[in-house]
Coordinates of C-alpha atoms and ligand atoms in Angstrom, one line a residue:
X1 CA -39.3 -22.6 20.2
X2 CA -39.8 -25.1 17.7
X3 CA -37.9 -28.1 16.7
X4 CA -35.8 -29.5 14.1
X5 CA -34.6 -33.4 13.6
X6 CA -32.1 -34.0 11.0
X7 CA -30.9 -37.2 9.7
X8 CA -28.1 -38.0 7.5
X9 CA -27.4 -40.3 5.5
X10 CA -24.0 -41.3 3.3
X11 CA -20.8 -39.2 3.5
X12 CA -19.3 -36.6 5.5
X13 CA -20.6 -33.6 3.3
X14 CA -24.3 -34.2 4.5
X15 CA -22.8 -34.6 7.7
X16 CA -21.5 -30.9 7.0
X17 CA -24.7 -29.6 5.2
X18 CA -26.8 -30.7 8.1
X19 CA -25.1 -28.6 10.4
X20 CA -25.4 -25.7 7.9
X21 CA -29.1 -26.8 7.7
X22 CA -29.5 -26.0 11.4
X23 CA -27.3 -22.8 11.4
X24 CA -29.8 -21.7 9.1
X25 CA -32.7 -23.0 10.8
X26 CA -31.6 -21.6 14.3
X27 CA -31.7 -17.9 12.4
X28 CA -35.9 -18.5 11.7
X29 CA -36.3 -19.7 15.0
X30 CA -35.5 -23.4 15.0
X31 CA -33.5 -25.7 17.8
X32 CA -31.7 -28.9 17.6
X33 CA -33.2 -31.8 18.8
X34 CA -31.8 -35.1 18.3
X35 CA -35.2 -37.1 19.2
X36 CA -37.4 -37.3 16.4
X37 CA -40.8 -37.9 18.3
X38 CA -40.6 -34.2 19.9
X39 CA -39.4 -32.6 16.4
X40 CA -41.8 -30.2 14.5
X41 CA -39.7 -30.1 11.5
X42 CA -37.8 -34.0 9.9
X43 CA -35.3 -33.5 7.7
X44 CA -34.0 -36.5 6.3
X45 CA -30.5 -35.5 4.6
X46 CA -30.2 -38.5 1.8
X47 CA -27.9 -40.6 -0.2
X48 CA -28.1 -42.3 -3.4
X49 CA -24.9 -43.9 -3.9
X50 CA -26.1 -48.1 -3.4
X51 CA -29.5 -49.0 -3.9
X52 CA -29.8 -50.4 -0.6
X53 CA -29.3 -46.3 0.7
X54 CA -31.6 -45.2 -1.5
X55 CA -34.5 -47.2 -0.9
X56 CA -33.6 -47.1 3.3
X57 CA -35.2 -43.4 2.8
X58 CA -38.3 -44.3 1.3
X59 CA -39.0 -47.3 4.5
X60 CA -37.4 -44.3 7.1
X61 CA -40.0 -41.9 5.6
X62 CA -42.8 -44.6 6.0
X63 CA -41.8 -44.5 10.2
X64 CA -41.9 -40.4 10.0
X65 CA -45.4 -40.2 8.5
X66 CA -46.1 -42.4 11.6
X67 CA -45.0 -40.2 14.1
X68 CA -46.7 -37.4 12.0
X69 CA -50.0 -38.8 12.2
X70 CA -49.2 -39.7 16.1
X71 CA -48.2 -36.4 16.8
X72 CA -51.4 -34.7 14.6
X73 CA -53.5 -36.9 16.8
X74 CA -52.4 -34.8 19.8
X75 CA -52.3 -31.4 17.9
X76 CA -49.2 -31.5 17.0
X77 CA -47.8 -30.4 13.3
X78 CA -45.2 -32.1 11.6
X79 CA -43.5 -30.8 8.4
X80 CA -41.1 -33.4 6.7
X81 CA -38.7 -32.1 4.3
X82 CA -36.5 -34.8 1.9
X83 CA -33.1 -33.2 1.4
X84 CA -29.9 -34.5 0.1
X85 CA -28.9 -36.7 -3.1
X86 CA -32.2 -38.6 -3.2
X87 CA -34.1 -35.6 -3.4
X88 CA -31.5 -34.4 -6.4
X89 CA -31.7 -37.6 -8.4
X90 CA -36.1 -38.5 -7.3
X91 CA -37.4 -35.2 -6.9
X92 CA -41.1 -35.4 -7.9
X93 CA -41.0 -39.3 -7.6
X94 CA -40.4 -38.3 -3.9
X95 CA -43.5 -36.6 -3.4
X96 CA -45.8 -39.6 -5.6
X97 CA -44.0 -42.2 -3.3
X98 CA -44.7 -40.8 -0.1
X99 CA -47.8 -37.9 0.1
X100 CA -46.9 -36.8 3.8
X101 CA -43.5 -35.1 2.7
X102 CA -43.9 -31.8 2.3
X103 CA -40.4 -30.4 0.2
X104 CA -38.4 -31.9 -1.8
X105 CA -34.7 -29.8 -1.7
X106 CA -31.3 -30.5 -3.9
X107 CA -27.8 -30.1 -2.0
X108 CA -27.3 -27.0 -3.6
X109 CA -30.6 -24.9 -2.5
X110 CA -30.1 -25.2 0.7
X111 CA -30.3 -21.3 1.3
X112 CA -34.0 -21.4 0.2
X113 CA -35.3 -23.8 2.7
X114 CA -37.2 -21.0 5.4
X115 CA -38.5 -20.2 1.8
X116 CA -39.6 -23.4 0.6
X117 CA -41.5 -24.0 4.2
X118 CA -43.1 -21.0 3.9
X119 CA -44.2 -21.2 0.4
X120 CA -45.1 -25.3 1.2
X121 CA -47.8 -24.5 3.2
X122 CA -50.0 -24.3 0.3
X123 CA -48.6 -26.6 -2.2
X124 CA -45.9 -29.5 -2.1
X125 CA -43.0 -28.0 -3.3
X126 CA -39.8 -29.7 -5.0
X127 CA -36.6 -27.4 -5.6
X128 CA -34.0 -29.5 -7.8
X129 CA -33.1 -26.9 -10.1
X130 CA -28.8 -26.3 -9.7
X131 CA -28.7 -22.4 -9.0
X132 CA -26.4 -19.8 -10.4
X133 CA -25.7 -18.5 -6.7
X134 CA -23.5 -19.7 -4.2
X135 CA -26.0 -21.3 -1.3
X136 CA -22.4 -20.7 0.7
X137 CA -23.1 -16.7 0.5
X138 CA -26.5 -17.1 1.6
X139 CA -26.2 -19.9 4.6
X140 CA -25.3 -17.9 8.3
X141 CA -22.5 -19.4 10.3
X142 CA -23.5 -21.0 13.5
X143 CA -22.8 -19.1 17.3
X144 CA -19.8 -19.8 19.1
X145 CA -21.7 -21.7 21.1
X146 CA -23.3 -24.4 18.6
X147 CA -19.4 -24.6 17.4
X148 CA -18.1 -25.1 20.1
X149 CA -20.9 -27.9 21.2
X150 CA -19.6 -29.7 17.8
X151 CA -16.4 -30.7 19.1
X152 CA -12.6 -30.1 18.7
X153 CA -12.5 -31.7 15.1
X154 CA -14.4 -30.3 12.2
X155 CA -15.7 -30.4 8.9
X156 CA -15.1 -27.5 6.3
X157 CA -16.3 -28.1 2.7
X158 CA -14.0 -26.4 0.3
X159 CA -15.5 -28.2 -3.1
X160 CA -18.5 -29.5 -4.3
X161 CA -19.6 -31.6 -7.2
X162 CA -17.5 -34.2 -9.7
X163 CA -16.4 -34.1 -13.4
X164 CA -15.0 -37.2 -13.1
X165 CA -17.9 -39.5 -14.3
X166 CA -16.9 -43.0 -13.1
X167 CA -19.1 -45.3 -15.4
X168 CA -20.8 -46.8 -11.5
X169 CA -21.3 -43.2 -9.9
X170 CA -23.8 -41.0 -9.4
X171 CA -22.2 -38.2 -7.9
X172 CA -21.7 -36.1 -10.9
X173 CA -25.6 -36.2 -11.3
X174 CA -26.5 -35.5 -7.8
X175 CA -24.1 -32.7 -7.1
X176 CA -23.4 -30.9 -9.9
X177 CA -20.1 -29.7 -11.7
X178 CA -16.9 -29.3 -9.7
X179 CA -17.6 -25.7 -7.9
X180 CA -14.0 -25.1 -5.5
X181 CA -15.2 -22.1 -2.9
X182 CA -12.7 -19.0 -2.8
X183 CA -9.7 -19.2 -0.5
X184 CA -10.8 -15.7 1.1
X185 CA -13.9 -18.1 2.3
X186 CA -12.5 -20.8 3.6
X187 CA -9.9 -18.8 5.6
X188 CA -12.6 -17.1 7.4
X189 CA -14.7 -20.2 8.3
X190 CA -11.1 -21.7 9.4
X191 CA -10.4 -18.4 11.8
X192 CA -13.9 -19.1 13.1
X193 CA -14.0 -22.8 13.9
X194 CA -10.4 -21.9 15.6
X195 CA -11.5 -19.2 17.4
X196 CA -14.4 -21.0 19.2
X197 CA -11.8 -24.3 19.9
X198 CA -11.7 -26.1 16.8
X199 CA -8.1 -27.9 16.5
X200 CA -8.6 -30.5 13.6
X201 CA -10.0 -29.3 10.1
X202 CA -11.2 -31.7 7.9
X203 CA -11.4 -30.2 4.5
X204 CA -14.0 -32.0 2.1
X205 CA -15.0 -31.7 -1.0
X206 CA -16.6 -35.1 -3.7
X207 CA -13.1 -34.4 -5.4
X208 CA -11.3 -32.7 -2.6
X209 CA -7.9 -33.0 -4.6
X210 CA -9.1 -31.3 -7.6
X211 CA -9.8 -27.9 -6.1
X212 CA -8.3 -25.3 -7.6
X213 CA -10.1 -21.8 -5.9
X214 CA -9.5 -18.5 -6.4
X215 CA -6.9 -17.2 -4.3
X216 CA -6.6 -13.7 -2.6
X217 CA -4.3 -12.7 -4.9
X218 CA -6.5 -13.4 -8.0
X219 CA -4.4 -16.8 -9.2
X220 CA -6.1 -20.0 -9.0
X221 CA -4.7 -22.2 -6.1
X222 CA -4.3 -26.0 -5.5
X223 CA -5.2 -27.9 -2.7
X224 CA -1.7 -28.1 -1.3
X225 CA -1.0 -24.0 -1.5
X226 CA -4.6 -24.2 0.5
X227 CA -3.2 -26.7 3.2
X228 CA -0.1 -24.6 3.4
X229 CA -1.7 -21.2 4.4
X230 CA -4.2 -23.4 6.6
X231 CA -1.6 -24.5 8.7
X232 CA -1.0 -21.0 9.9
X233 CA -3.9 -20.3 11.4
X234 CA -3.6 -20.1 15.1
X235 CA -4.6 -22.8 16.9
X236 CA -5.3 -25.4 14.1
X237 CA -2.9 -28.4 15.1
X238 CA -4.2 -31.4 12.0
X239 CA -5.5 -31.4 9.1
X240 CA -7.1 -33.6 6.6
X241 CA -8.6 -33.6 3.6
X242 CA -10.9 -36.0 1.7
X243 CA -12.1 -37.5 -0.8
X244 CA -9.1 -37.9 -3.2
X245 CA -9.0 -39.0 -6.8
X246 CA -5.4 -40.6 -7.3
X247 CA -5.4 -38.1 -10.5
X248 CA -5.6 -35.4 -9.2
X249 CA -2.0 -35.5 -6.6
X250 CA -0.3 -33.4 -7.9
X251 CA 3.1 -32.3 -7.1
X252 CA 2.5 -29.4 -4.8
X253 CA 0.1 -31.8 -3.2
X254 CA 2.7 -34.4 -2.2
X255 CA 5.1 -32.2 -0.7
X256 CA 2.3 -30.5 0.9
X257 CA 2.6 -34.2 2.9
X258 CA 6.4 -33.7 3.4
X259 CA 5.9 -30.2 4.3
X260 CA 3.7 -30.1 6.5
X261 CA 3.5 -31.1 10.4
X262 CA 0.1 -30.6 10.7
X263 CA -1.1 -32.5 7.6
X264 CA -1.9 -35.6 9.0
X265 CA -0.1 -38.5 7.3
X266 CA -3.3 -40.2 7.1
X267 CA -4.8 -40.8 3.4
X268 CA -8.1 -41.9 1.9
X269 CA -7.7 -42.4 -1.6
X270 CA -9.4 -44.8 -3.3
X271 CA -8.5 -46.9 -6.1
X272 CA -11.6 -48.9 -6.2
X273 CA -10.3 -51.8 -8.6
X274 CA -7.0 -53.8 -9.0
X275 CA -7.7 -54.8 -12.8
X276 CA -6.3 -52.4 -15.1
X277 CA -9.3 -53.7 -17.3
X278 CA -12.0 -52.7 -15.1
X279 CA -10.9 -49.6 -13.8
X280 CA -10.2 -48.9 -17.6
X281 CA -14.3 -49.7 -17.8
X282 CA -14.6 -47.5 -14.8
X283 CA -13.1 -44.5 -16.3
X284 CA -10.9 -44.1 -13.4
X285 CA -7.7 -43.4 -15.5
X286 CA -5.4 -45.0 -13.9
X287 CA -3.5 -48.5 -14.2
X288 CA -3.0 -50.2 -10.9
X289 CA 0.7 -49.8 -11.5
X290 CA 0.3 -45.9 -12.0
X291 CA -1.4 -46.1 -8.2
X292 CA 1.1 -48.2 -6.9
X293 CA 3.9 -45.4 -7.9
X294 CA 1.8 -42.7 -6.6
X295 CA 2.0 -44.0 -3.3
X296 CA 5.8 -44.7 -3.4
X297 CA 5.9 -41.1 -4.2
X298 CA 3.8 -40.0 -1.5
X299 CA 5.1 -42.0 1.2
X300 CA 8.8 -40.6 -0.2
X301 CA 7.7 -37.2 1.3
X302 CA 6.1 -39.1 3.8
X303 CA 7.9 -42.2 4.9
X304 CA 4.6 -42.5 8.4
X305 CA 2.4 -42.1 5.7
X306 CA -1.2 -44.6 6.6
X307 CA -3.8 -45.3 3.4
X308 CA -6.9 -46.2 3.1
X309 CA -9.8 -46.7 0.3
X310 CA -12.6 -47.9 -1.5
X311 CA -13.5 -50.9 -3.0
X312 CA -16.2 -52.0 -5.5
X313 CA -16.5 -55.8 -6.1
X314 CA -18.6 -57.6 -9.0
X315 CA -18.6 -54.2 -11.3
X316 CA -19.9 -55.6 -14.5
X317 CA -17.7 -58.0 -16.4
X318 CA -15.3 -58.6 -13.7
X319 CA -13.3 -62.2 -14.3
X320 CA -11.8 -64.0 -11.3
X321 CA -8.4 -63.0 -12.7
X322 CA -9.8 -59.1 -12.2
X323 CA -10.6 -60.1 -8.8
X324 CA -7.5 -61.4 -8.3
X325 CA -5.5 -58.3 -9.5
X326 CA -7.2 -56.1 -7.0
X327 CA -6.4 -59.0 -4.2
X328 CA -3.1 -58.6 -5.2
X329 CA -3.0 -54.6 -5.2
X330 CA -4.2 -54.8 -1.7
X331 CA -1.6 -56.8 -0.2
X332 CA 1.0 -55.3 -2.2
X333 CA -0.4 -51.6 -1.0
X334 CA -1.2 -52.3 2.6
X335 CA -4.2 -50.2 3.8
X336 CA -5.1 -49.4 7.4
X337 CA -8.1 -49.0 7.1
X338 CA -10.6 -49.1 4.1
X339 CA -14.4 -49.7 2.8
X340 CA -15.6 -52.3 0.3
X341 CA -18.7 -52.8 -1.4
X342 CA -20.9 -54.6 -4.1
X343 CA -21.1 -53.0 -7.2
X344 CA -24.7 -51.4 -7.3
X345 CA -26.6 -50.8 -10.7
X346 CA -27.8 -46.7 -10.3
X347 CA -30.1 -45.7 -12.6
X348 CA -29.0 -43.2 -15.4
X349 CA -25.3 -44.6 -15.3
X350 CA -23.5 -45.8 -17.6
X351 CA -22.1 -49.1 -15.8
X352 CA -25.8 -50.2 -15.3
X353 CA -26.2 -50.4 -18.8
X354 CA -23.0 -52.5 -19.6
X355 CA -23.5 -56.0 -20.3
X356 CA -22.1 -59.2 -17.9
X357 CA -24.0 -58.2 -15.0
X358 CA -22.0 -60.3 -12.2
X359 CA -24.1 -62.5 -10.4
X360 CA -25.2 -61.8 -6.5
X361 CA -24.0 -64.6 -5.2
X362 CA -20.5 -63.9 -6.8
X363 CA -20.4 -60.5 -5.4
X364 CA -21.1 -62.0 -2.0
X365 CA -18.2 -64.4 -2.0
X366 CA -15.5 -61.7 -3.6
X367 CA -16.7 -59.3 -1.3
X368 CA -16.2 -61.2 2.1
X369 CA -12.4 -62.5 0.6
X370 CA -12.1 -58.9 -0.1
X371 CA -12.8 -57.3 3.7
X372 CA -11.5 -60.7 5.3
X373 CA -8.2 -59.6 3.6
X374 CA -8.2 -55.6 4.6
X375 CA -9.6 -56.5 8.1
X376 CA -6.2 -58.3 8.6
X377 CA -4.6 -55.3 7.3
X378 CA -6.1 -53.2 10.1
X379 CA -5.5 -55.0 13.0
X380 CA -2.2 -55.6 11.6
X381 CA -1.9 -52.2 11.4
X382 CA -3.6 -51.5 14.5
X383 CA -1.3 -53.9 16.3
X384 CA 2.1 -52.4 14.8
X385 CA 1.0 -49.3 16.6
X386 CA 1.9 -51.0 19.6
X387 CA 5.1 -50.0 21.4
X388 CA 4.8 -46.2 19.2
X389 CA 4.2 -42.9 21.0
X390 CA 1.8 -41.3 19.1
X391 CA -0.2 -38.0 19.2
X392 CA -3.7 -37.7 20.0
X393 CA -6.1 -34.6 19.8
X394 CA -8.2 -35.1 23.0
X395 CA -12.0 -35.7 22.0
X396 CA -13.8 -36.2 25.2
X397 CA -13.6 -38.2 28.3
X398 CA -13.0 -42.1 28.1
X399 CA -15.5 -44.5 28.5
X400 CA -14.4 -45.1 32.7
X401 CA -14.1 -42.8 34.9
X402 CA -10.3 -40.9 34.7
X403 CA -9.9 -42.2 31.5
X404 CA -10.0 -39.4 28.5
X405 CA -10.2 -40.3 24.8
X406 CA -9.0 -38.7 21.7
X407 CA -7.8 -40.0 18.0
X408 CA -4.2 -41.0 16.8
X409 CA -3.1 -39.5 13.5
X410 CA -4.4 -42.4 11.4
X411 CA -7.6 -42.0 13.0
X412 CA -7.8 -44.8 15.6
X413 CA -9.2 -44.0 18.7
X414 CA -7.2 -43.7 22.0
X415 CA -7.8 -44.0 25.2
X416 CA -5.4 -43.3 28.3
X417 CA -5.6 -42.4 32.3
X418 CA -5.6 -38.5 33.0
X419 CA -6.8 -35.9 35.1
X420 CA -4.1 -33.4 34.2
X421 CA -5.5 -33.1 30.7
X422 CA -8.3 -30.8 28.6
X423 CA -9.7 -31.7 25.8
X424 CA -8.5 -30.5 22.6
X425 CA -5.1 -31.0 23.8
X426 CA -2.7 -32.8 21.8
X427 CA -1.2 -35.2 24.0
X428 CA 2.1 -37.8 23.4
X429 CA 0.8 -41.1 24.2
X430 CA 2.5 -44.1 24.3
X431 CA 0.6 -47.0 22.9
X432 CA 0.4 -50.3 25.2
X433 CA -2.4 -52.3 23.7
X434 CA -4.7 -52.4 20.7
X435 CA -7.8 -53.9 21.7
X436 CA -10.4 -54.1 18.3
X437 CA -11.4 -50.8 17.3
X438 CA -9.3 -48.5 20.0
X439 CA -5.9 -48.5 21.4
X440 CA -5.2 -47.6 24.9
X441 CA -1.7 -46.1 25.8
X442 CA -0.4 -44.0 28.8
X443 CA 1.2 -40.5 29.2
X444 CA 4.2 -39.9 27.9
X445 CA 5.5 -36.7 30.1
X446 CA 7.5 -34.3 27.6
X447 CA 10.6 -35.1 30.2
X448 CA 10.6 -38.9 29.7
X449 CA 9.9 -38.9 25.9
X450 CA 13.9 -39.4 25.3
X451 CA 13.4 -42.6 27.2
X452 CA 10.5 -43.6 24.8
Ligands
LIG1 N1 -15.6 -39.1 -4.6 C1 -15.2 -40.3 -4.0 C2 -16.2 -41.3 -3.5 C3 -17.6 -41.1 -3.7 S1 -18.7 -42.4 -3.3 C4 -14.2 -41.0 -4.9 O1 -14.0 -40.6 -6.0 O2 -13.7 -42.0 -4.6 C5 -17.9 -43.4 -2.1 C6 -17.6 -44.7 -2.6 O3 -18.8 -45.4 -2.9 C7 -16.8 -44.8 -3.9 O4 -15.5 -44.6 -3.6 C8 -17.2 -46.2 -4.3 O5 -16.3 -47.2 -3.8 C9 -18.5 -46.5 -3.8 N2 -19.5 -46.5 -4.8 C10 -19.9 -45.5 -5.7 N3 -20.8 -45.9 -6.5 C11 -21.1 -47.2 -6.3 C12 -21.9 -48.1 -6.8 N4 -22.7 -47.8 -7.9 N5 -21.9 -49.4 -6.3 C13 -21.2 -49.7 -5.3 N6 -20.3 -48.8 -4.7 C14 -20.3 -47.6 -5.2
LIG2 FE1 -18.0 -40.7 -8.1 FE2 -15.8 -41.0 -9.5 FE3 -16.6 -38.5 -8.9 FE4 -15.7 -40.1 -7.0 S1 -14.5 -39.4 -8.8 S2 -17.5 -38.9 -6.9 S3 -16.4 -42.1 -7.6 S4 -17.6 -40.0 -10.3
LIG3 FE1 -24.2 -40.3 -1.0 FE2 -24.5 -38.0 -2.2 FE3 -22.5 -38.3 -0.5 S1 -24.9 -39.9 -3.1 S2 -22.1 -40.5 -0.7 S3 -24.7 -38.3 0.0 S4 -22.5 -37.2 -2.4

């Protein structure tokens, strides 16, 4: 049987599109492998979001043609295919840069890659073009089997693509238009994960909060009516969704958080600036203010409700005072957890045309005040956890022996004595001691949880 190596890069939808990647492969004959030296096919599943990801492919790519000339030494073939939103935004440049890859494939032609090998063995071949068919329609589901190897918490993409055109972003140019999948699908990819274990569904989507699919009955649904009839399917305990665009919570979307048990009150929504100035230059329209009284509202509905977001420092033109507004937003939000980064010129945008450039060495300084602050946050919020009995979805045994590991519902990991329990079991745990990435609790029987 041959072999195939994938490695992704960026957010959680390559994550999900690599595994779709394999399901396919698996169908012409591929397995898994998850050491490159023995693979016969390397896909490397891109990102372009920062620089430093983008150019990270081209020195990764120099170590595969390596191991392909190693492995041709010894008779061995190796095909290397670029995939992901590199290969959207480089294409051609892809194939000048580096002459052992072989394809060249955009995030939404997937379903043509047993073609493209095919066809490659003649002629280099680059497939960027956005089609007019679904790749969901043509891409197999994996067995039970491969499912169930993938753990008690999954991914399900339910929308693809952006229209929101943030001045720094590339997204909109890598994947596409907004495209939300049919409720009819994702029900049925739900029943399946479920079926084979599955007890945590994280739905994603570039602009999760803006799907609006067509529902069974013909209407167009929201995101929250979608949560709602997702938390009927047998044996799905959580769900999550992500990434959010704080314009796009709608109503129905923040009682969903009210509403629902099993809609984790754990949020990622990023504001990305403070300054009502920048994020003005950002086109995020939004005020700070206006994100401020979004979460009030949510965390109304939901009074255990957890945030987190993203960050960019240094986007051009940003003052000190700008700075300091989103210093400010920060403590006067509280996240528990969040990711901040330097503002990163990308080609073909319109932020890396603007004027007042920030210098590097600002960047660095904002940028360390920035994640100095929101690490306090989260061992703050770590630590507050303390004392709690909280649910955890059992992952997999602990890291000693009689010790069995799972995740809270703000994501931390937990780890607790048991031999009574299996994973995918949500389990009350009461939470002892936060050590600096994981908390470690003990049992709490459903008898003694009154004396909690
Ligand atoms: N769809 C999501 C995020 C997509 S990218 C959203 O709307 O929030 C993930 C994060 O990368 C962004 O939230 C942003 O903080 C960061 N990012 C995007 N482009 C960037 C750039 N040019 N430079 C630095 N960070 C960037
Ligand atoms: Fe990028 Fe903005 Fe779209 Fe998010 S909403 S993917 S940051 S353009
Ligand atoms: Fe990166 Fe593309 Fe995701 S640019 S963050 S892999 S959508």
């Amino acid at each position: 049987m041959k072999k195939v190596f994938v490695k992704s890069y960026g957010c959680q939808m390559n994550v999900y599109d690599a595994e779709r990647m394999t399901d396919m492969l698996a169908t012409e004959g591929y397995s898994e492998t998850k050491a490159m030296e023995e693979a016969d096919l390397v896909i490397l599943n891109t990102c372009h979001i920062r620089e430093k990801a983008a150019e990270k492919v081209y020195s990764e790519l120099g170590r595969v043609r390596e191991l392909k000339q190693e492995r041709e030494a010894s008779g061995q073939e190796t095909r290397i295919v670029v995939a992901g939103c590199v290969a959207q935004a480089e294409g051609k440049e892809i194939l000048r840069r580096q002459p052992a890859v072989d394809v060249v494939v955009g995030p939404q032609n997937y379903h043509h890659l047993p073609d493209l090998l095919r066809k490659s063995r003649s002629e280099r071949l680059v497939d960027t073009e956005f089609p007019i068919e679904d790749k969901f329609d043509h891409l197999p589901a994996p067995s039970r089997a491969k499912t169930i190897s993938r753990g008690v918490s999954a991914f399900l993409t339910i929308q693809e693509g952006c229209d929101k055109f943030c001045t720094f972003c590339v997204v909109p140019y890598t994947r596409g238009a907004e495209v939300s999948r049919p409720v009819a699908k994702i029900l049925e990819e739900a029943h399946r994960l479920a079926e084979a274990g599955v007890r945590e569904l994280t739905l994603i989507g570039q602009n999760v909060n803006a799907y609006h699919g067509e529902g069974p009955d013909g209407a167009v649904w929201s995101l929250g009516r979608l949560l709602t009839r997702l938390a009927e399917v047998p044996g799905i305990a959580r769900l999550r969704y992500t990434t959010s665009h704080p314009r796009d919570m709608d109503d129905e979307l923040i009682a969903a958080h009210g509403d629902l048990p099993a809609l984790m009150p754990y949020l990622h929504l990023p504001v990305q600036s403070g300054s009502d100035r920048i994020l003005d230059l950002m086109n995020r329209k939004h005020t700070g203010d206006e994100y401020r009284r979004l979460i009030e509202r949510i965390r109304k509905a939901q009074p255990n409700l957890a945030l987190s977001s993203d960050f960019i420092v240094g986007f051009p033109g940003e003052t000190d005072r700008d700075f300091e507004d989103t210093m400010r937003l920060v403590a006067d939000v509280g996240f528990a957890s969040s990711f901040s980064f330097k503002y990163s010129p990308r080609p073909g945008t319109p932020a890396a045309e603007m004027g007042e450039q920030v210098p590097e060495a600002v960047k660095a300084e904002r940028l360390a005040r920035l994640q100095n602050l929101l690490e306090t946050q989260r061992q703050a919020f770590n630590h507050g956890t303390v004392g709690q009995t909280l649910d955890v979805l059992l992952e997999k045994p602990g890291r000693h022996p009689g010790q069995i590991a799972g995740k809270s519902p703000y994501l931390q990991p937990v780890q607790f004595e048991s031999d009574v329990h299996r994973i995918g079991e949500v389990v009350t745990v009461r939470i002892v001691r936060a050590g600096s990435n994981s908390l470690f609790g003990e049992w709490v029987k459903p008898g003694d949880r009154a004396a909690a």
